[in-house]
Every structure is written in C-alpha cells, then in structure tokens.
CSV table of C-alpha atoms and ligand atoms in Angstrom, one decimal:
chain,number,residue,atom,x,y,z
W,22,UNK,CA,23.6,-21.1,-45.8
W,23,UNK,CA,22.4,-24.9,-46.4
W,24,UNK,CA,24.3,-26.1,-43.8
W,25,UNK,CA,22.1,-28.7,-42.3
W,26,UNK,CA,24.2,-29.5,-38.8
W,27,UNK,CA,22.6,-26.7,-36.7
W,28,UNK,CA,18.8,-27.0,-36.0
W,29,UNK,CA,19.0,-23.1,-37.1
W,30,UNK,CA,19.8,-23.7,-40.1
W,31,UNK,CA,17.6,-26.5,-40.7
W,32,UNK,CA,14.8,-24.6,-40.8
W,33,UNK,CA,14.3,-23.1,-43.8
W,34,UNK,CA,12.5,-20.0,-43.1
W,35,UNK,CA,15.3,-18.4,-40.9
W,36,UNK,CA,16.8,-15.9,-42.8
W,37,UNK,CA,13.3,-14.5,-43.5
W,38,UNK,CA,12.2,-14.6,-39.8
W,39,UNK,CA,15.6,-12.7,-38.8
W,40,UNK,CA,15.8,-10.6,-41.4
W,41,UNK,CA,12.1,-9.0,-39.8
W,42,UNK,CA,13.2,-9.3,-36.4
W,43,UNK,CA,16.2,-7.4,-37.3
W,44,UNK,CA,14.4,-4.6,-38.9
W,45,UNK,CA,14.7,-1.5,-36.7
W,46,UNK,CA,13.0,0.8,-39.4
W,47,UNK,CA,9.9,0.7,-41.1
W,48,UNK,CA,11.6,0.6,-44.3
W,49,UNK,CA,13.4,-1.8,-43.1
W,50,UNK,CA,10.4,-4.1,-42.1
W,51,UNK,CA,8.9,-3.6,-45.5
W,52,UNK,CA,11.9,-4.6,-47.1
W,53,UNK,CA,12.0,-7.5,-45.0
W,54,UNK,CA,8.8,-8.3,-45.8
W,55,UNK,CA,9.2,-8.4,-49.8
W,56,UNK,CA,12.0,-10.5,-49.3
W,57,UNK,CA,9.5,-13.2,-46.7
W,58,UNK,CA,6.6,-12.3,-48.9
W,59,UNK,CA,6.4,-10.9,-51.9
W,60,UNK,CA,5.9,-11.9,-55.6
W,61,UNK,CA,9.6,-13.2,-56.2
W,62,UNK,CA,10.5,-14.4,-52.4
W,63,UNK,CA,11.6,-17.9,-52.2
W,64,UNK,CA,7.9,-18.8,-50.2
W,65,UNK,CA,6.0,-17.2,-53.2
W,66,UNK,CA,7.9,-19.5,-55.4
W,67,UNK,CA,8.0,-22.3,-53.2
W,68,UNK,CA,4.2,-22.2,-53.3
W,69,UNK,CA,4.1,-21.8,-57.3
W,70,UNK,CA,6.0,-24.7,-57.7
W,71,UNK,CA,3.3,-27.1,-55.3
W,72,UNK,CA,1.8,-28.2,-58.6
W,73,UNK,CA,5.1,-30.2,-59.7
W,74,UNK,CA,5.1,-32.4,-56.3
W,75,UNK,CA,3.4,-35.5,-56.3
W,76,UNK,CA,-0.4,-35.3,-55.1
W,77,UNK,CA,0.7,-36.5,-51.5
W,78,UNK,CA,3.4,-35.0,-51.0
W,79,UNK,CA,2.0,-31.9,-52.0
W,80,UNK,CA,-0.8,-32.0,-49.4
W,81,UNK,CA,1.7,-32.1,-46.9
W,82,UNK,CA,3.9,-29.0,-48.3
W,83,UNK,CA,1.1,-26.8,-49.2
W,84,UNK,CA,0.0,-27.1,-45.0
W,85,UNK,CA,3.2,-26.5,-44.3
W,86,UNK,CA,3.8,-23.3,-46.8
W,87,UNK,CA,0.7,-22.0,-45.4
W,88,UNK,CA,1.4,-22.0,-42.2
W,89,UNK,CA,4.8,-20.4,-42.6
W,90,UNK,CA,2.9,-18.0,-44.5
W,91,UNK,CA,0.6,-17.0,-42.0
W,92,UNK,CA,3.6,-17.2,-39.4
W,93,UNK,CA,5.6,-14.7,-41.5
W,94,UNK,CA,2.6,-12.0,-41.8
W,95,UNK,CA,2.0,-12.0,-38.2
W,96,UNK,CA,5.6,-11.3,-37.4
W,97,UNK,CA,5.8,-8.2,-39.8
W,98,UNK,CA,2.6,-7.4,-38.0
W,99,UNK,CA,4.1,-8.0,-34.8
W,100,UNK,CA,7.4,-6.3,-35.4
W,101,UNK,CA,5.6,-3.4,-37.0
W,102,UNK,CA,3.9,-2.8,-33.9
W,103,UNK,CA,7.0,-2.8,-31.8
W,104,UNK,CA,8.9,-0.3,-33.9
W,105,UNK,CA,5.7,2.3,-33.8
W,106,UNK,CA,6.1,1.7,-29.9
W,107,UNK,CA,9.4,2.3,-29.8
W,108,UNK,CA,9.3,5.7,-32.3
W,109,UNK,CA,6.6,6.8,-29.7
W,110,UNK,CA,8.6,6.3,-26.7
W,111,UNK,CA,11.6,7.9,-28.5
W,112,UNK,CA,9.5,11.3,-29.8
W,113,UNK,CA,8.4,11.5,-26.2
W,114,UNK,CA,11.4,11.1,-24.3
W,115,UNK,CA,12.4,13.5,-26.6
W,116,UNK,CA,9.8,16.2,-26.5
W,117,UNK,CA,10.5,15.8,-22.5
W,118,UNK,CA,14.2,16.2,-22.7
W,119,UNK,CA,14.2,19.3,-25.5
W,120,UNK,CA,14.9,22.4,-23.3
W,121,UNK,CA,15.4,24.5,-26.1
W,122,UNK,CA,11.8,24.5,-27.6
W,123,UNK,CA,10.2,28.4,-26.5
W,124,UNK,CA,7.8,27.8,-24.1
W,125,UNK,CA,4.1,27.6,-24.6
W,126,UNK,CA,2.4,31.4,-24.0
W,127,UNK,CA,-1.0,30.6,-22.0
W,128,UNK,CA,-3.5,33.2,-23.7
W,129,UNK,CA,-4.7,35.6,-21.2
W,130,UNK,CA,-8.3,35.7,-21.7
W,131,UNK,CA,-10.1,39.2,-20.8
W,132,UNK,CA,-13.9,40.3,-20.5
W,133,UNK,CA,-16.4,40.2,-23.2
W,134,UNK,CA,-16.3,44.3,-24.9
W,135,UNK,CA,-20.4,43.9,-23.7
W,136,UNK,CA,-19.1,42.5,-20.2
W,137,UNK,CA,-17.1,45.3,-19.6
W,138,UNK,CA,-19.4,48.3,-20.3
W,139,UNK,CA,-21.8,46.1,-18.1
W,140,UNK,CA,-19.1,46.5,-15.2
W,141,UNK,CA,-18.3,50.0,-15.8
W,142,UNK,CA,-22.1,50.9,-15.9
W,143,UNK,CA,-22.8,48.4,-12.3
W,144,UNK,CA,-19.6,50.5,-11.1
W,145,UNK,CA,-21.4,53.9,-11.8
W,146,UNK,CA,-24.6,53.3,-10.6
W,147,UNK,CA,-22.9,51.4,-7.2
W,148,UNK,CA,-21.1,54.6,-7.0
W,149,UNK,CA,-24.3,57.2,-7.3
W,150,UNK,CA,-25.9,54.7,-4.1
W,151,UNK,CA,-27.9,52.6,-6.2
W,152,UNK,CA,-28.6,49.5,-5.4
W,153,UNK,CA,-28.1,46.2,-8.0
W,154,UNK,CA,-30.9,44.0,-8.0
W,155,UNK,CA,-31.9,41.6,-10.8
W,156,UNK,CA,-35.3,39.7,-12.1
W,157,UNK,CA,-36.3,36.6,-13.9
W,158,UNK,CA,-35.5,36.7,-17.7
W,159,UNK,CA,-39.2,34.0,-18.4
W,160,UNK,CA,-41.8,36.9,-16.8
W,161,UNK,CA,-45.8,37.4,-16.5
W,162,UNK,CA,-47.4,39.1,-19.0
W,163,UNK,CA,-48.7,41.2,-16.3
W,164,UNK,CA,-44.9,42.2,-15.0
W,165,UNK,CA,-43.8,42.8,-18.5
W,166,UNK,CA,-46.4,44.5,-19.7
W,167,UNK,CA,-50.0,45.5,-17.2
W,168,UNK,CA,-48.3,46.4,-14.2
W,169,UNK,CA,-46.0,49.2,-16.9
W,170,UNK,CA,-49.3,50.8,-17.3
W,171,UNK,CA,-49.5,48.8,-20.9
W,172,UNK,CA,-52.8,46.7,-20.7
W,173,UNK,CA,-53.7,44.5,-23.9
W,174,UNK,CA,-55.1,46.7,-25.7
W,175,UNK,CA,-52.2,49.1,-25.5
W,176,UNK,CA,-50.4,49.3,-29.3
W,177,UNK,CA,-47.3,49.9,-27.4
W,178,UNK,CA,-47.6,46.1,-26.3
W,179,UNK,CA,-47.6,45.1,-30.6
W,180,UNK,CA,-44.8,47.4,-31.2
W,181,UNK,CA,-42.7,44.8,-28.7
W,182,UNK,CA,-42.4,41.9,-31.1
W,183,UNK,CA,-42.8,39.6,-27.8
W,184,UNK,CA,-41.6,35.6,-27.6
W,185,UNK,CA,-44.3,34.1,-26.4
W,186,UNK,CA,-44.0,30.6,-23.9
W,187,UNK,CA,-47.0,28.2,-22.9
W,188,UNK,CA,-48.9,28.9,-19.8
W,189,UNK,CA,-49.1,33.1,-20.6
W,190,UNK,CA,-45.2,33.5,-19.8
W,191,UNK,CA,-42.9,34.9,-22.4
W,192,UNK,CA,-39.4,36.3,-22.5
W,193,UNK,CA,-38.9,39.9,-21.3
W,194,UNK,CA,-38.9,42.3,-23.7
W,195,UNK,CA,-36.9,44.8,-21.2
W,196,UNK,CA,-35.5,45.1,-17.7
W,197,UNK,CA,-38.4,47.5,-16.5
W,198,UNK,CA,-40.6,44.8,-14.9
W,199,UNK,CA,-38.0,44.5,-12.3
W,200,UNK,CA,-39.3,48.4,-11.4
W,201,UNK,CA,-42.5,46.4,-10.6
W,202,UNK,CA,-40.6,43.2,-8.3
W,203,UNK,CA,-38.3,45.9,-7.1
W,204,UNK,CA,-40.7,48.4,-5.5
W,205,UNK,CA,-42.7,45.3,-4.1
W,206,UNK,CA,-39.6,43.7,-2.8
W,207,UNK,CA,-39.5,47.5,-0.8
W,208,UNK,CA,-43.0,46.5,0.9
W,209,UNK,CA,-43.7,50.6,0.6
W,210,UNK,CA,-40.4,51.6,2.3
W,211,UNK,CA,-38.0,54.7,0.8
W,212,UNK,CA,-36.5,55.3,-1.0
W,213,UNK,CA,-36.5,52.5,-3.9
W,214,UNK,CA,-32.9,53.2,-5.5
W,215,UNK,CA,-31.8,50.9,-7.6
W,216,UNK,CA,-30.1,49.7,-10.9
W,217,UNK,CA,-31.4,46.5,-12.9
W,218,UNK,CA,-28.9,44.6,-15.4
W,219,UNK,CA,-29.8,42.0,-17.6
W,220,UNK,CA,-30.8,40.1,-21.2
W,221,UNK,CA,-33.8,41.2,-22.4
W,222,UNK,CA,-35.7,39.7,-25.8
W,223,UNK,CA,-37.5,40.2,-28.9
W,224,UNK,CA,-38.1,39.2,-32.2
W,225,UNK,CA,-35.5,41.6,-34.1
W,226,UNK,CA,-32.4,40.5,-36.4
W,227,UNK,CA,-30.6,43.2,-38.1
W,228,UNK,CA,-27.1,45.5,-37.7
W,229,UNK,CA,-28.7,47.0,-35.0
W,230,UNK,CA,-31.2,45.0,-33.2
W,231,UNK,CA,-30.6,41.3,-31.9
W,232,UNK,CA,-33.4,38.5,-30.4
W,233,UNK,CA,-31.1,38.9,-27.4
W,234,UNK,CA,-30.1,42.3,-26.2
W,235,UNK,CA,-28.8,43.8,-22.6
W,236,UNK,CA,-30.7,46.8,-20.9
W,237,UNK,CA,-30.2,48.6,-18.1
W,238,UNK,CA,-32.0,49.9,-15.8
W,239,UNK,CA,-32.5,52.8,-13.2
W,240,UNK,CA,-35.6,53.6,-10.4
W,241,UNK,CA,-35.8,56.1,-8.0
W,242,UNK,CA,-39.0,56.4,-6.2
W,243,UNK,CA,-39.1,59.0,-3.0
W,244,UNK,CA,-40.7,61.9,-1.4
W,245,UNK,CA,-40.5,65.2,-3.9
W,246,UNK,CA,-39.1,63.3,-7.2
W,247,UNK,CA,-39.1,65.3,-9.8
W,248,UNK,CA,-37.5,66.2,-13.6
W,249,UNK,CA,-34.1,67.8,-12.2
W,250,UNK,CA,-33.2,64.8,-10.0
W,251,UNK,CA,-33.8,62.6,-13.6
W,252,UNK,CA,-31.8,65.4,-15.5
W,253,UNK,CA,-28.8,65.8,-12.9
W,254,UNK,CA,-28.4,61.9,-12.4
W,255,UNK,CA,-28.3,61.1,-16.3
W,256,UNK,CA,-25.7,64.0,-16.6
W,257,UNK,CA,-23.9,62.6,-13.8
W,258,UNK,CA,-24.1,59.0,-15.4
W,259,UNK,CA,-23.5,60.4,-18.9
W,260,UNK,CA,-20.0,61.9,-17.4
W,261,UNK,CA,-19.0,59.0,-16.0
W,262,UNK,CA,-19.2,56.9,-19.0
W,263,UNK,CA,-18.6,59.1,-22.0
W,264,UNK,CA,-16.1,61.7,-20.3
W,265,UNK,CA,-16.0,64.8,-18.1
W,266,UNK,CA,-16.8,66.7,-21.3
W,267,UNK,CA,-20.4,64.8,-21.7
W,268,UNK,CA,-23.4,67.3,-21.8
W,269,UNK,CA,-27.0,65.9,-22.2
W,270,UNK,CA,-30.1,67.0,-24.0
W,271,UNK,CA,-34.0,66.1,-23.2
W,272,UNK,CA,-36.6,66.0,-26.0
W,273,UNK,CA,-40.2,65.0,-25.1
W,274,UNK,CA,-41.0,61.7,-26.2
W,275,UNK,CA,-43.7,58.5,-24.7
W,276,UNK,CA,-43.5,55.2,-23.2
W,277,UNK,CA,-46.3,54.1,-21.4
W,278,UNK,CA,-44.5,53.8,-18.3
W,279,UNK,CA,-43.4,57.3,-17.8
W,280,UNK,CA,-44.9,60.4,-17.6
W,281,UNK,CA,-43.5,63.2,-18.8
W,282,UNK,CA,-41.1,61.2,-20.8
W,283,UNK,CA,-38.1,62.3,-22.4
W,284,UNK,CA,-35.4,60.9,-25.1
W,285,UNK,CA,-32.0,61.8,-23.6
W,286,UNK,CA,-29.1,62.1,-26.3
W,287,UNK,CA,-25.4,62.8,-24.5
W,288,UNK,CA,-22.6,64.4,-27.1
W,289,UNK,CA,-21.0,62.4,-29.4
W,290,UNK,CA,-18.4,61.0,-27.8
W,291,UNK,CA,-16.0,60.3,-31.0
W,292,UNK,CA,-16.2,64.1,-32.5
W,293,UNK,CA,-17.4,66.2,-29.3
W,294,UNK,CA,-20.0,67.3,-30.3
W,295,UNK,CA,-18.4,69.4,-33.4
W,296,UNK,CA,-20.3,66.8,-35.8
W,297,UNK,CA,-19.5,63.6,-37.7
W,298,UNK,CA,-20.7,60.8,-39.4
W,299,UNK,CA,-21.4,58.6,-36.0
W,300,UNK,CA,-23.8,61.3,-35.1
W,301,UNK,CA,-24.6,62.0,-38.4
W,302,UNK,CA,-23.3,65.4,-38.4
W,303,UNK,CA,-25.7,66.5,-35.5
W,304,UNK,CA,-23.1,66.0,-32.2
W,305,UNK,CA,-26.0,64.0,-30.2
W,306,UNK,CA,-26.1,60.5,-29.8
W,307,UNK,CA,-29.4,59.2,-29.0
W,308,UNK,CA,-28.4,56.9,-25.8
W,309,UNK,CA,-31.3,56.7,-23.3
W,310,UNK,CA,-35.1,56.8,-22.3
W,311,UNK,CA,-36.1,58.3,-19.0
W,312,UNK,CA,-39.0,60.0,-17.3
W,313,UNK,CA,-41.5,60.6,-14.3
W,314,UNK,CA,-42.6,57.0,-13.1
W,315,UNK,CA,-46.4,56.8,-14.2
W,316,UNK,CA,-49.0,57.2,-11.5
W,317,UNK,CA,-50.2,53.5,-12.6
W,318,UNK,CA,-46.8,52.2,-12.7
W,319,UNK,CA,-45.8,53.3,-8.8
W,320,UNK,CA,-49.7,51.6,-7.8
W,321,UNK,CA,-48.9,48.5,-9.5
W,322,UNK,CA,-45.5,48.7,-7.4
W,323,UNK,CA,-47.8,49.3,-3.8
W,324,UNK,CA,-46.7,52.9,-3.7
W,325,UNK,CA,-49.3,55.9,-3.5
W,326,UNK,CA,-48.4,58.6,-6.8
W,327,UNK,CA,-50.4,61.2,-4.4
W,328,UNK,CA,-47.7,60.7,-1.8
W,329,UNK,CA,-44.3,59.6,-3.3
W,330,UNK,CA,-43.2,59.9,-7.0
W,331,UNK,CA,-39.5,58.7,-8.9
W,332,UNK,CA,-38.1,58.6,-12.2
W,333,UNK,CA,-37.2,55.6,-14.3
W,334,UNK,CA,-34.4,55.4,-16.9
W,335,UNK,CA,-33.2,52.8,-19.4
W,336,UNK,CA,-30.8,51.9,-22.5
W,337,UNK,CA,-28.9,49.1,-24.0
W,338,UNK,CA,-25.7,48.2,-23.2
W,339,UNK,CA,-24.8,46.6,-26.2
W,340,UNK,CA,-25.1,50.2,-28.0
W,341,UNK,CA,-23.2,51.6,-25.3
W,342,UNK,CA,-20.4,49.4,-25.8
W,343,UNK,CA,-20.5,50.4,-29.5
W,344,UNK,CA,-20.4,54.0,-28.9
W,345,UNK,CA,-17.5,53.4,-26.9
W,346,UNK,CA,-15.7,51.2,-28.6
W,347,UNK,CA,-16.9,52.5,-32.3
W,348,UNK,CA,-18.5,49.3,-33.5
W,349,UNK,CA,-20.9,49.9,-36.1
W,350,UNK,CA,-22.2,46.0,-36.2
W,351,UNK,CA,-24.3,45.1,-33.3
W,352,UNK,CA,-23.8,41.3,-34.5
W,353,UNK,CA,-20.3,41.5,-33.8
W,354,UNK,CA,-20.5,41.3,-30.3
W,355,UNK,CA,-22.0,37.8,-30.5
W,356,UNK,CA,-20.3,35.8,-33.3
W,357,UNK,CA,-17.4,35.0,-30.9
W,358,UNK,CA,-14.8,35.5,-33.2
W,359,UNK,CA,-11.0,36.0,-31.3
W,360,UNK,CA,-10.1,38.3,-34.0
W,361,UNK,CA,-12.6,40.6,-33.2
W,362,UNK,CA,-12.9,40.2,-29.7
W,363,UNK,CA,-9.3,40.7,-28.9
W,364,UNK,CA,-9.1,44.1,-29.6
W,365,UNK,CA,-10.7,45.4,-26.7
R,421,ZN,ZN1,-20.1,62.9,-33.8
C-alpha cells in the first residue's frame, strides 16, 4: 500500500476515495464512509493527532486534513446521489418491462342514485309530451313567492324557512316559480305543458330534509283543465315510476298556489300495498302535491282563469330515489361516500 513510485499511491487518501467510488449499494457507501470518516478512520485520527506536530507544521496539516475532509463528504454526497439515480432508473425500466403484473381495472363510474331518478322522471314526462324547461336557482321574491298567490303576509311564506341574499333576491325554496317564467315565456299561447327540474333551498338539516333538495315539477294550463286530467296524468306518472301495479289516492289538502288541492300518496312500492314498516303499515306512500292552478297564479302568468285553467304538480326527487332504492337517510345521497354510492 505505501508504495510511493506511483503518483496514486502517493496520495494518501486513495483507498478512501475508491473505496466510495466503488460502492454500488447504499450499504455499501455507508460503509465506505465510516471507513473515510468516521470515529476510528485513519482521517479522524490523523486529525486527533494535529496537536503532537510542531505549531507550523501543524497549520499546514490541519488545512490540508480539512480540506480532504470536506472532499471526502462531498463524494459520499455525490456518490449517494448517483446510486439513488441509478435505483430509479432500474425500478422503472423494470416496472416498464414486467408483463406479468395484472393490469390496472379503470373504475367505471355510473350516475349519482339522485341523477338517475332525475333521468327516469325527465324520460317520463318527455314521454307524456311535456316539455323540459328550467329557471334560475337566485329568484325574486315576487317569482318565488307573490306571483304563487303567497303575498307577505301569507303564513305560508314563514313556514318556507327562506335564504335570504342582498338586494330582495333569495334562493328558491321550490321549482314552482318556473310555473310563473314558464307561462310568460308562452306570451298567452296553448297549451303551457311542461316539466321543471332543479335544486331548490331552505333552511332544513335533518334525516329527511336538506338546505339543498331537488323538486320537480309539472304545469298544464289549457282550455277545459280540470281534476281528472291531474288524477289520470299522476296515475300515468305513478306507473311509470313505481310499476304497472301503482294505484294513486287524493286527499284534500292546501298550498296557496292550487286550488282545490290535493296530497297524492301512490302504493307502497316495497310491500304493495299489503302494509309494512316503509309505509308504516298503511300501504300509501305520501309522494306528491298537486291541484287546480289558482285563479291568481294563472293572472300572474298573463293567462285569463275565466277562459283557460291547468293543474300544477310537484315532489322531491331525492325521496323518490329513496322509495326506490329503500334509503332511509336522506343525508346519504350527499356525503359522497363510494361505498354507498356504488350500490346503485
Ligand atoms: Zn309498505
């Protein structure tokens, strides 16, 4: 090793430069570097021993152990950074070249269980001639709530739990003021036949009730309007969504906007009507609200009630969904969880 006729050799730091540029593993390199650096390498010792050499000479050493020093540490560095390099390039080439690795499955996505009751119920109405039209979601208070035959003193308007915005706009709290922009948008021509889907809003958070909710929507206005058109279109409705097996039921209820108005209920679609716990033993499901457009209502619209007349119908399609689907958590529908969502 001391062999002093090769310039090599005559530097004395050689074996400890090679041994790091010969390490071709990280354990390797850290070896390597105890050996260059650490507590009981010659340089480490070298350096302990300074004290013994005379004060000149030991200037001169101690500049030059330093620098070797500093010269080692950057080659680990150095050498370290080529061997990560090199186990990259390697764990690439290799992930390229592995043909035996199962391929990756893309995850077929599918509608939303809310998206697809929307589509079914669009497809139903398209299908009975309505037409789909749709209204801004930020409305009047006038749309919303005057021109639906509820002024501001009307207690109907409290019941609503409204979100109010600046500039007396708020958030819709239901699809029927697009009755009011649809009739207009008819400029008095007939019929008005059509079918309004959308997000609709108010202040509710429970199992069954969200701020955000989708209704939907249905107006007929024509010459000679009356209860058995409502009655035979729900049914009709009610069998294309629930079954050919679907029977309805009308009890008299009130919304300001309809008048007579009626609470529709279709059978229970999970027991038949025979009585369970969805329905709570009584075979109805309460599903819809429906009734004679209010004389007020079609004026607001720039329609005559002494000369044409229509009904009106509503419901949410997030409880729609549930009844088909048998999803007792409204919530569920909006927490965006795969697990839940893949099942339908
Ligand atoms: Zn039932």
């Amino acid at each position: 090793m001391e062999d002093s006729s090769t310039p090599e050799a005559r530097d004395e730091w050689a074996a400890e430069r090679e041994a790091i540029l010969a390490a071709g593993t990280p354990e390797e390199l850290e070896r390597a570097r105890t050996r260059a650096l650490g507590r009981q390498s010659r340089l480490t010792e070298a350096l302990r021993r300074l004290g013994e050499l005379p004060l000149a000479e030991r200037r001169e050493r101690g500049r030059v152990l330093n620098r070797v020093r500093a010269e080692l540490e950057a080659l680990v560095a150095e050498r370290a950074a080529v061997l990560k390099a090199q186990a990259t390039a390697r764990r690439l080439a290799a992930e390229r070249l592995d043909m035996t690795l199962p391929g990756r499955r893309p995850r077929i996505g599918h509608w939303h269980p809310v998206t697809q009751t929307r589509r079914r119920l669009e497809d139903v109405m398209l299908r009975l001639g309505f037409t789909l039209v749709s209204g801004p979601e930020i409305e009047t208070e006038w749309y919303n709530f005057d021109a639906l035959n509820m002024p501001a003193s009307h207690p109907a308007r409290e019941m609503h739990d409204t979100f109010f915005l600046p500039a007396g706009r708020l958030l819709r709290t239901h699809t029927s003021p697009v009755q009011i922009r649809a009739m207009q948008a008819a400029g008095g021509r007939l019929p008005v036949r059509v079918a309004a889907l959308g997000f609709t809003y108010r202040r509710d958070d429970d199992p069954t009730h969200l701020p955000q909710f989708m209704q939907m929507e249905g107006l007929v206005v024509d010459h000679g309007i009356g209860m058995a058109d409502l009655k035979g279109t729900l049914w009709a409705i009610a069998r294309e969504v629930f079954g050919p097996h679907a029977e309805i039921r009308l009890r008299p209820s009130f919304f300001p906007f309809t008048e007579p108005s009626a609470e529709v209920d279709v059978t229970c679609a999970v027991c038949g009507g025979a009585g369970c716990r969805v329905c709570k033993q009584t075979g109805w499901l309460e599903v819809l609200g429906a009734g004679l457009v209010h004389p007020h209502v079609l004026r607001a619209g720039g329609y005559d009630p002494e000369v044409v007349s229509g009904f009106a119908f509503g419901w949410g399609v997030e409880r729609v969904a549930m009844l088909l689907y048998g999803i007792d958590d409204l919530r569920l529908f909006y927490q965006n969880d795969w697990r839940f969502l893949s099942q339908f």
